[in-house]
């Protein structure tokens, strides 16, 4: 809103109004405002929740070998994150931008889905929350909407990167016309792009249509997988918020270079016109995460709940799809991926062994972060554990959280440098 106001004032040569045309200026203001809103609103929200005794369902004390008290901590802190993202974005962003609209819709959609889950857990006293099938339907639906919009919207176009010979040197240029594109950046490959239509080449003359169908299915998979991964990662104070802030910074860098034709040429990636508004959104996202950490870092004064974790994962997934970097998420979101994989391995292996009359588990506990704080005395004596000796001793949750942050920083750096590794 302020963007359009100051653009109007710029026509009358009002001093300083031209600054709002610079995405870097608006992005940094958004970052600061989001952080301040998160910190200010968070304090009042926590007090309001405590007055009404709206607390997280009591956690099993056996999970934490250090006996950290987890009673009486408010939840639904994801509302702080959502407000801290949307208010600055609505003030600083170009609201008519198709990419910004998709990010706002994703935030509201998954925020509402997570809110329903938390509401059922707290007010209906049902620890299971919203049934898993309804969560999947909600995640698949927003993935389908995003994928279909990027397919059909005339505003969602790119200028594909090509290599041309110039003065006996090979340089990267971009096509003059912006087109609908099925290309996506893929790491460690010389030409740096994968075309979904080429993957579906066996469909003959229908390969382009089949490529778009594959793209929509990929969008659904990415949004659902990352959203669930973030949800599983939210199990320790500051864990999910810290990891997500780091991932948000990396995505912000990708969005900025993708929106700048010079940097896009240097990194040999597609130039995506108008994607600079994603930088504004991601700055709000990072600011909200950092501000929320003020209250969510150990010992947590509030938990984000599914209201926050489902929303965070959806934002990351949709943003990656928009800037055609979804195939880099297994590296960038490696922590989320490992968390999800550990749960799948644990449950499936246990089911297979149970059919044979055995009770065999791979890890001490899952998601994987719980494996690092589980004592031998807390294990099921009727089960056999393949990795019982790993780790050799339990760690405090703050130690685990910080080490997971460090791992995510390494993965984020690795993801960025893959642009130059081919």
PDB file of N, CA and C in Angstrom, residues 6 8 64 72 83 100 239 267 298 383 399:
ATOM      1  N   UNK A   6       3.662   6.194  -2.251  1.00  0.00           N
ATOM      2  CA  UNK A   6       4.884   6.947  -2.519  1.00  0.00           C
ATOM      3  C   UNK A   6       5.184   7.033  -4.020  1.00  0.00           C
ATOM      4  N   UNK A   8       2.846   7.571  -6.135  1.00  0.00           N
ATOM      5  CA  UNK A   8       2.013   8.726  -6.487  1.00  0.00           C
ATOM      6  C   UNK A   8       2.695  10.024  -6.074  1.00  0.00           C
ATOM      7  N   UNK A  64      12.313 -35.725  27.635  1.00  0.00           N
ATOM      8  CA  UNK A  64      13.499 -34.927  27.941  1.00  0.00           C
ATOM      9  C   UNK A  64      14.223 -35.501  29.155  1.00  0.00           C
ATOM     10  N   UNK A  72       2.395 -25.222  31.060  1.00  0.00           N
ATOM     11  CA  UNK A  72       1.928 -23.841  31.088  1.00  0.00           C
ATOM     12  C   UNK A  72       2.528 -22.940  30.031  1.00  0.00           C
ATOM     13  N   UNK A  83       1.041 -12.732  11.415  1.00  0.00           N
ATOM     14  CA  UNK A  83       0.792 -11.284  11.493  1.00  0.00           C
ATOM     15  C   UNK A  83       2.050 -10.502  11.147  1.00  0.00           C
ATOM     16  N   UNK A 100       3.512 -12.352  -5.250  1.00  0.00           N
ATOM     17  CA  UNK A 100       3.203 -11.916  -3.893  1.00  0.00           C
ATOM     18  C   UNK A 100       1.811 -12.391  -3.483  1.00  0.00           C
ATOM     19  N   UNK A 239      14.059 -24.583  17.379  1.00  0.00           N
ATOM     20  CA  UNK A 239      14.573 -25.439  16.301  1.00  0.00           C
ATOM     21  C   UNK A 239      14.044 -25.025  14.930  1.00  0.00           C
ATOM     22  N   UNK A 267      25.170 -16.129 -12.915  1.00  0.00           N
ATOM     23  CA  UNK A 267      24.988 -17.455 -12.319  1.00  0.00           C
ATOM     24  C   UNK A 267      24.377 -18.466 -13.291  1.00  0.00           C
ATOM     25  N   UNK A 298      15.288 -21.312  23.741  1.00  0.00           N
ATOM     26  CA  UNK A 298      15.271 -22.002  25.034  1.00  0.00           C
ATOM     27  C   UNK A 298      15.532 -21.040  26.195  1.00  0.00           C
ATOM     28  N   UNK A 383      11.718 -53.930  22.864  1.00  0.00           N
ATOM     29  CA  UNK A 383      12.160 -53.704  21.487  1.00  0.00           C
ATOM     30  C   UNK A 383      13.672 -53.781  21.374  1.00  0.00           C
ATOM     31  N   UNK A 399      21.653 -27.634  22.865  1.00  0.00           N
ATOM     32  CA  UNK A 399      22.830 -28.073  22.109  1.00  0.00           C
ATOM     33  C   UNK A 399      22.415 -28.659  20.769  1.00  0.00           C
TER      34      UNK A 399
END
